[in-house]
Coordinates of C-alpha atoms in Angstrom, one line a residue:
M1 CA -97.6 -56.3 83.4
R2 CA -95.5 -57.7 86.5
E3 CA -92.2 -55.6 88.1
V4 CA -89.6 -57.1 90.3
R5 CA -86.8 -54.1 91.5
V6 CA -83.3 -55.0 91.6
E7 CA -82.6 -52.4 94.5
L8 CA -78.8 -51.4 94.9
G9 CA -79.1 -47.8 96.2
E10 CA -78.2 -45.2 93.0
R11 CA -78.1 -48.0 90.6
S12 CA -81.5 -49.7 90.9
Y13 CA -83.5 -51.0 88.0
P14 CA -87.4 -52.5 87.5
I15 CA -87.6 -55.8 86.4
L16 CA -90.3 -55.6 84.4
I17 CA -92.5 -59.1 83.1
G18 CA -95.4 -59.4 81.0
T19 CA -96.6 -60.2 77.0
G20 CA -96.6 -57.6 74.8
L21 CA -94.4 -55.9 76.2
L22 CA -92.0 -55.0 73.2
A23 CA -93.8 -53.9 71.0
R24 CA -94.6 -51.3 73.6
S25 CA -90.3 -50.6 74.5
G26 CA -90.7 -47.0 73.1
S27 CA -93.9 -46.1 75.5
L28 CA -91.6 -48.0 78.6
F29 CA -88.5 -45.8 77.9
K30 CA -90.2 -42.8 78.1
E31 CA -91.9 -43.8 80.9
H32 CA -88.8 -44.6 82.9
G33 CA -86.8 -41.8 81.8
V34 CA -84.7 -42.8 79.3
K35 CA -83.1 -40.1 77.2
G36 CA -80.1 -40.2 74.2
R37 CA -79.7 -41.6 71.1
I38 CA -79.7 -45.4 71.0
L39 CA -77.5 -48.5 69.2
T40 CA -79.7 -51.5 69.4
V41 CA -77.0 -55.3 69.3
T42 CA -78.9 -58.1 68.4
N43 CA -78.0 -61.1 65.8
P44 CA -79.7 -61.8 62.7
T45 CA -82.1 -64.8 64.3
V46 CA -84.0 -63.0 66.5
A47 CA -84.3 -59.3 64.3
Q48 CA -86.3 -61.5 62.1
W49 CA -89.5 -61.6 64.6
Y50 CA -88.3 -58.9 66.6
L51 CA -85.9 -56.2 65.8
T52 CA -88.8 -54.5 63.3
P53 CA -91.5 -54.1 66.3
L54 CA -88.7 -52.4 68.4
L55 CA -87.4 -50.2 65.9
G56 CA -91.3 -48.9 65.2
S57 CA -91.9 -48.3 69.3
L58 CA -88.9 -46.5 69.3
A59 CA -89.5 -44.2 66.2
E60 CA -93.1 -43.6 67.9
A61 CA -92.1 -42.8 70.2
G62 CA -89.2 -40.2 69.5
Y63 CA -85.8 -42.3 70.1
Q64 CA -83.2 -42.2 67.2
A65 CA -82.9 -45.9 66.7
E66 CA -79.7 -47.5 64.9
T67 CA -79.0 -51.0 64.5
V68 CA -75.4 -53.7 64.8
L69 CA -75.9 -57.2 64.3
I70 CA -73.6 -60.1 65.8
P71 CA -73.2 -63.4 64.0
D72 CA -75.5 -65.9 66.2
G73 CA -73.9 -68.2 68.6
E74 CA -71.9 -68.2 72.0
E75 CA -68.8 -68.0 70.0
Y76 CA -69.8 -64.7 68.8
K77 CA -68.8 -63.0 72.3
S78 CA -65.9 -62.4 71.4
L79 CA -63.4 -59.4 71.6
E80 CA -63.6 -59.1 67.6
Q81 CA -67.0 -58.9 68.3
A82 CA -67.1 -56.2 70.8
G83 CA -65.1 -54.0 69.2
R84 CA -67.5 -54.0 66.4
I85 CA -70.1 -52.4 68.5
Y86 CA -67.2 -50.2 69.6
D87 CA -66.4 -49.3 65.8
K88 CA -70.3 -48.3 65.7
L89 CA -70.3 -46.2 67.9
V90 CA -67.1 -44.7 67.4
D91 CA -68.1 -43.8 63.6
G92 CA -71.5 -42.7 64.4
E93 CA -69.9 -40.1 67.4
Y94 CA -72.4 -41.8 70.5
D95 CA -71.8 -39.6 73.7
R96 CA -71.5 -40.0 77.4
K97 CA -75.1 -40.3 77.2
S98 CA -76.2 -42.5 74.4
V99 CA -77.9 -46.1 74.8
L100 CA -76.9 -49.5 74.2
V101 CA -80.2 -52.0 73.4
A102 CA -79.6 -55.9 74.3
L103 CA -82.6 -57.4 71.9
G104 CA -81.5 -61.4 72.2
G105 CA -80.4 -64.0 74.2
G106 CA -77.7 -64.4 76.6
V107 CA -74.8 -63.9 74.4
I108 CA -76.0 -60.4 73.4
G109 CA -76.5 -59.2 77.1
D110 CA -73.3 -60.6 77.9
L111 CA -71.4 -59.0 75.1
T112 CA -73.6 -55.7 74.9
G113 CA -73.5 -55.1 78.6
F114 CA -70.0 -55.8 78.4
A115 CA -69.6 -52.4 75.6
A116 CA -71.5 -50.2 77.5
A117 CA -69.6 -51.3 80.8
T118 CA -66.4 -50.2 78.7
Y119 CA -67.5 -47.3 76.0
M120 CA -66.2 -44.3 77.3
R121 CA -65.6 -45.5 80.9
G122 CA -69.6 -46.6 81.4
I123 CA -72.9 -45.8 78.4
R124 CA -76.8 -47.3 79.6
Y125 CA -77.7 -49.6 78.6
I126 CA -80.8 -51.3 78.5
Q127 CA -82.0 -55.2 78.6
I128 CA -84.8 -57.0 76.2
P129 CA -84.0 -60.6 76.8
T130 CA -86.0 -63.1 74.3
T131 CA -84.8 -66.0 75.8
L132 CA -86.0 -68.0 78.5
L133 CA -82.3 -68.4 79.9
A134 CA -81.7 -65.0 80.0
Q135 CA -84.4 -63.5 81.7
V136 CA -84.4 -65.6 84.5
D137 CA -80.9 -65.1 84.6
S138 CA -78.3 -63.5 82.8
S139 CA -80.0 -59.9 82.2
I140 CA -80.0 -59.2 85.9
G141 CA -77.1 -58.9 88.0
G142 CA -75.4 -57.3 86.2
K143 CA -72.9 -60.0 85.0
T144 CA -71.0 -59.0 81.5
A145 CA -68.2 -60.3 79.4
V146 CA -66.7 -61.7 76.5
N147 CA -65.1 -65.4 76.4
H148 CA -61.7 -66.5 75.8
P149 CA -60.6 -69.1 73.6
K150 CA -59.1 -70.8 77.1
G151 CA -62.3 -70.3 79.2
K152 CA -66.1 -68.5 79.0
N153 CA -66.5 -65.1 80.6
L154 CA -63.4 -64.6 81.9
I155 CA -62.7 -61.0 80.3
G156 CA -66.1 -58.9 82.0
A157 CA -67.1 -56.2 84.4
F158 CA -69.9 -56.2 87.1
Y159 CA -71.9 -53.1 85.8
Q160 CA -75.7 -53.0 85.8
P161 CA -78.4 -52.8 83.3
N162 CA -80.5 -49.3 84.1
L163 CA -83.4 -51.2 82.6
V164 CA -85.2 -55.2 81.7
I165 CA -88.2 -55.9 79.3
S166 CA -88.9 -59.2 79.7
D167 CA -91.9 -60.6 77.1
V168 CA -92.1 -64.1 77.3
G169 CA -94.4 -64.0 74.3
T170 CA -91.3 -64.6 72.0
F171 CA -91.3 -67.8 74.7
R172 CA -93.2 -68.8 71.5
T173 CA -90.6 -68.8 69.0
L174 CA -87.7 -70.6 70.9
P175 CA -86.5 -73.4 69.5
E176 CA -87.9 -76.3 72.2
R177 CA -84.1 -76.7 73.0
E178 CA -83.0 -72.8 74.0
F179 CA -86.6 -73.4 75.6
S180 CA -85.4 -76.4 78.2
S181 CA -81.8 -74.8 78.2
G182 CA -83.5 -71.3 79.8
M183 CA -85.2 -73.8 82.5
V184 CA -82.7 -75.6 83.9
E185 CA -81.5 -71.9 85.5
V186 CA -85.4 -72.1 86.5
I187 CA -84.8 -75.5 88.6
K188 CA -81.9 -74.0 89.8
H189 CA -83.2 -70.9 91.6
G190 CA -85.0 -73.8 93.6
M191 CA -82.4 -76.2 93.7
I192 CA -80.5 -73.9 96.0
L193 CA -83.7 -71.3 97.7
D194 CA -86.5 -72.7 97.4
P195 CA -88.1 -76.0 97.8
D196 CA -91.9 -74.1 97.0
Y197 CA -90.4 -72.9 94.2
F198 CA -88.8 -76.0 93.2
E199 CA -92.2 -78.2 93.6
K200 CA -94.3 -75.2 91.7
L201 CA -92.2 -75.8 88.8
E202 CA -93.3 -79.8 89.3
H203 CA -96.5 -79.2 89.4
E204 CA -97.3 -76.9 86.8
A205 CA -94.5 -78.4 85.0
Q206 CA -97.8 -79.6 81.6
A207 CA -98.3 -75.8 82.0
I208 CA -95.3 -75.4 81.5
K209 CA -93.5 -76.9 78.9
A210 CA -96.9 -75.5 76.9
R211 CA -95.8 -71.7 77.2
D212 CA -98.6 -71.0 79.0
P213 CA -97.5 -66.7 78.8
E214 CA -99.5 -66.5 83.0
I215 CA -97.5 -69.3 83.7
M216 CA -94.3 -68.2 82.2
A217 CA -94.4 -64.6 83.2
E218 CA -95.7 -66.0 86.7
I219 CA -92.5 -68.1 87.0
V220 CA -90.1 -65.7 84.9
A221 CA -90.9 -63.5 87.6
G222 CA -90.4 -65.7 90.8
S223 CA -87.1 -66.7 89.2
C224 CA -86.1 -62.6 88.9
R225 CA -86.9 -62.1 92.5
I226 CA -85.0 -65.4 94.0
K227 CA -82.1 -63.4 91.8
A228 CA -82.9 -60.0 92.7
A229 CA -82.5 -61.1 96.8
V230 CA -79.0 -62.4 96.3
V231 CA -77.8 -59.3 93.9
Q232 CA -78.6 -57.2 96.2
E233 CA -76.9 -58.9 99.1
D234 CA -73.8 -59.7 97.4
E235 CA -73.6 -57.7 94.2
R236 CA -69.9 -58.5 92.5
E237 CA -70.2 -62.4 94.2
T238 CA -67.7 -61.8 96.9
G239 CA -69.9 -64.2 98.7
R240 CA -73.0 -65.7 98.2
R241 CA -73.6 -64.9 94.6
A242 CA -71.7 -67.7 94.5
I243 CA -74.2 -70.2 95.1
L244 CA -76.3 -69.1 92.3
N245 CA -73.0 -70.4 90.2
F246 CA -74.5 -73.7 91.2
G247 CA -73.4 -76.3 88.5
H248 CA -71.2 -73.8 86.4
T249 CA -67.5 -74.9 87.4
I250 CA -68.1 -78.1 85.4
G251 CA -70.9 -77.2 83.1
H252 CA -68.7 -74.6 81.9
A253 CA -65.6 -76.7 81.9
L254 CA -68.7 -78.6 79.3
E255 CA -69.0 -75.3 77.6
S256 CA -64.9 -74.8 77.0
I257 CA -63.6 -78.2 75.8
T258 CA -66.4 -79.0 73.4
G259 CA -65.7 -75.7 72.4
Y260 CA -68.8 -73.9 72.8
Q261 CA -70.3 -76.1 69.9
R262 CA -72.1 -79.1 71.8
F263 CA -74.0 -78.0 74.1
K264 CA -75.6 -75.4 75.1
H265 CA -75.5 -73.0 78.1
G266 CA -78.9 -74.7 80.1
E267 CA -77.3 -78.4 79.0
A268 CA -73.7 -77.5 80.2
V269 CA -75.0 -76.9 83.8
A270 CA -77.6 -79.7 84.2
L271 CA -74.8 -81.7 83.1
G272 CA -72.9 -79.6 85.8
I273 CA -76.5 -79.4 88.0
L274 CA -75.7 -84.0 87.8
A275 CA -72.3 -83.5 89.0
A276 CA -72.2 -81.5 92.1
L277 CA -75.7 -83.6 93.2
K278 CA -72.8 -86.9 93.0
I279 CA -70.0 -84.9 94.5
A280 CA -72.3 -83.8 97.2
L281 CA -73.6 -87.6 98.1
R282 CA -70.0 -89.1 97.9
N283 CA -69.2 -86.5 100.2
K284 CA -71.9 -86.8 103.3
I285 CA -72.9 -83.5 102.4
L286 CA -75.9 -84.3 100.8
D287 CA -78.1 -87.0 102.3
D288 CA -81.6 -86.9 100.2
A289 CA -80.1 -89.5 97.5
A290 CA -83.5 -89.4 96.0
L291 CA -83.2 -85.8 95.1
Y292 CA -80.1 -87.2 92.1
P293 CA -83.3 -89.2 91.1
K294 CA -86.1 -86.4 91.1
A295 CA -83.7 -83.8 88.8
A296 CA -82.3 -86.4 86.1
A297 CA -86.3 -86.9 85.5
M298 CA -87.4 -83.5 85.8
F299 CA -84.0 -82.7 83.2
E300 CA -84.5 -85.5 81.3
S301 CA -88.7 -84.7 80.8
L302 CA -87.2 -81.3 79.1
G303 CA -84.6 -83.3 76.5
L304 CA -81.7 -82.4 79.1
P305 CA -78.7 -84.6 78.5
T306 CA -78.1 -87.0 81.8
K307 CA -74.8 -88.6 80.2
L308 CA -71.5 -86.8 79.1
P309 CA -70.8 -87.5 75.1
A310 CA -68.7 -89.9 73.8
G311 CA -65.1 -89.0 74.3
I312 CA -65.4 -86.4 76.0
S313 CA -62.0 -86.2 78.7
C314 CA -62.1 -86.5 82.2
E315 CA -58.1 -85.0 82.9
G316 CA -59.0 -82.2 79.7
I317 CA -62.3 -80.8 82.3
M318 CA -60.1 -80.7 85.6
A319 CA -57.3 -78.7 83.1
L320 CA -60.8 -76.9 82.7
L321 CA -61.4 -76.4 86.3
Y322 CA -59.0 -74.2 87.4
L323 CA -59.2 -71.4 85.4
D324 CA -62.8 -71.0 86.4
K325 CA -63.3 -67.6 87.7
K326 CA -64.2 -69.0 91.3
V327 CA -60.9 -70.8 91.5
E328 CA -59.2 -68.8 94.9
Y329 CA -55.2 -69.8 96.0
G330 CA -55.4 -72.5 93.4
K331 CA -58.7 -74.3 95.4
I332 CA -61.9 -74.8 93.0
R333 CA -64.5 -73.5 95.4
W334 CA -67.4 -75.6 94.5
I335 CA -71.2 -74.9 95.8
L336 CA -72.5 -78.6 96.9
P337 CA -75.9 -79.0 97.5
K338 CA -77.1 -79.8 101.1
S339 CA -80.4 -80.3 101.0
L340 CA -83.4 -78.9 98.8
G341 CA -83.4 -75.6 99.2
Q342 CA -80.4 -74.8 101.2
V343 CA -76.7 -75.4 99.4
L344 CA -72.8 -74.6 100.9
I345 CA -69.5 -73.0 99.5
S346 CA -66.5 -75.7 99.2
S347 CA -62.9 -76.0 98.3
K348 CA -62.0 -78.9 99.8
I349 CA -63.2 -81.4 97.5
P350 CA -60.6 -84.1 96.0
P351 CA -60.0 -83.9 92.8
E352 CA -59.9 -87.5 93.0
T353 CA -63.1 -86.7 94.1
V354 CA -63.9 -85.1 91.0
K355 CA -62.5 -87.6 88.5
D356 CA -64.4 -90.2 89.4
T357 CA -67.5 -88.6 89.3
L358 CA -67.2 -87.5 85.5
S359 CA -66.0 -91.1 85.0
E360 CA -69.1 -91.9 86.0
L361 CA -71.5 -89.1 84.2
G362 CA -69.2 -91.0 81.0
G363 CA -66.2 -89.1 81.2
V364 CA -63.4 -91.2 80.0

């Protein structure tokens, strides 16, 4: 088992990474001092695989645990579904010593964290992410949120978990699209901060595709270390942490304009990364023209899109960009690559450049 710590003073917590950890959750909770009644939040898809071993492990360790099921899908990361969690907590007379457990992907993790941040002004919560994307990204750093019809994650709070348990054995049940979507965040970490890590991903491409448990534990730990270092430096995204949004500005707009139905999160971010590379090349911020085809080839090898689907409106995307959380004083803050492993934040990109880039990627 590997351990990565997120060092945030009294809000510090460990990320435990390995195989077979989910079935050991009860003993791991005990080892890390978890006390109180537990309410597990998950969805039916994850529940069919992992709810029984989790609840069995918790019961064996002496915990009292109940469950609330949220429908599966990004469209259910909403205030309405958060209300269902609140109802369960209130009706069950859960107090401030209770613990929420998020068992699932990013939607479940964000939604559960948001409920934990706001119920009785804050109760403890634990992340047990079951997707690659959640293990390397959304379960780390305390970003919790629900979506608004006009934008993703517009309603939320920074609220750190108390513990993260990442069992890479859960990858065996991930559909191919879900796994590939998660790899986008892994690739992103190498592109923005660690060229050696990026090269390792290229070198281990076959083992990664085969979901080799040892390699995947190493990859997850590597991404967790990269993200933890950034979060420790800038917990509330007032500066450096914004670089983790590389590819997300256009990615979030694509998710929103398609009603969160067309793209997996990572698929949209992959297109956002390619757009950011093109924008950086157009503005002579990025000199390495080879980085774009290299990224596109990596995405294509994973079955990810490299062009916008037919009918996506450039004007529609542009309108949504200005609702993004990264907009400051009416200007979009772009995270753009200078080279492999180095990015900058710029608010000086002309809208015409963005429109031309979207059109080049297939927008109308």
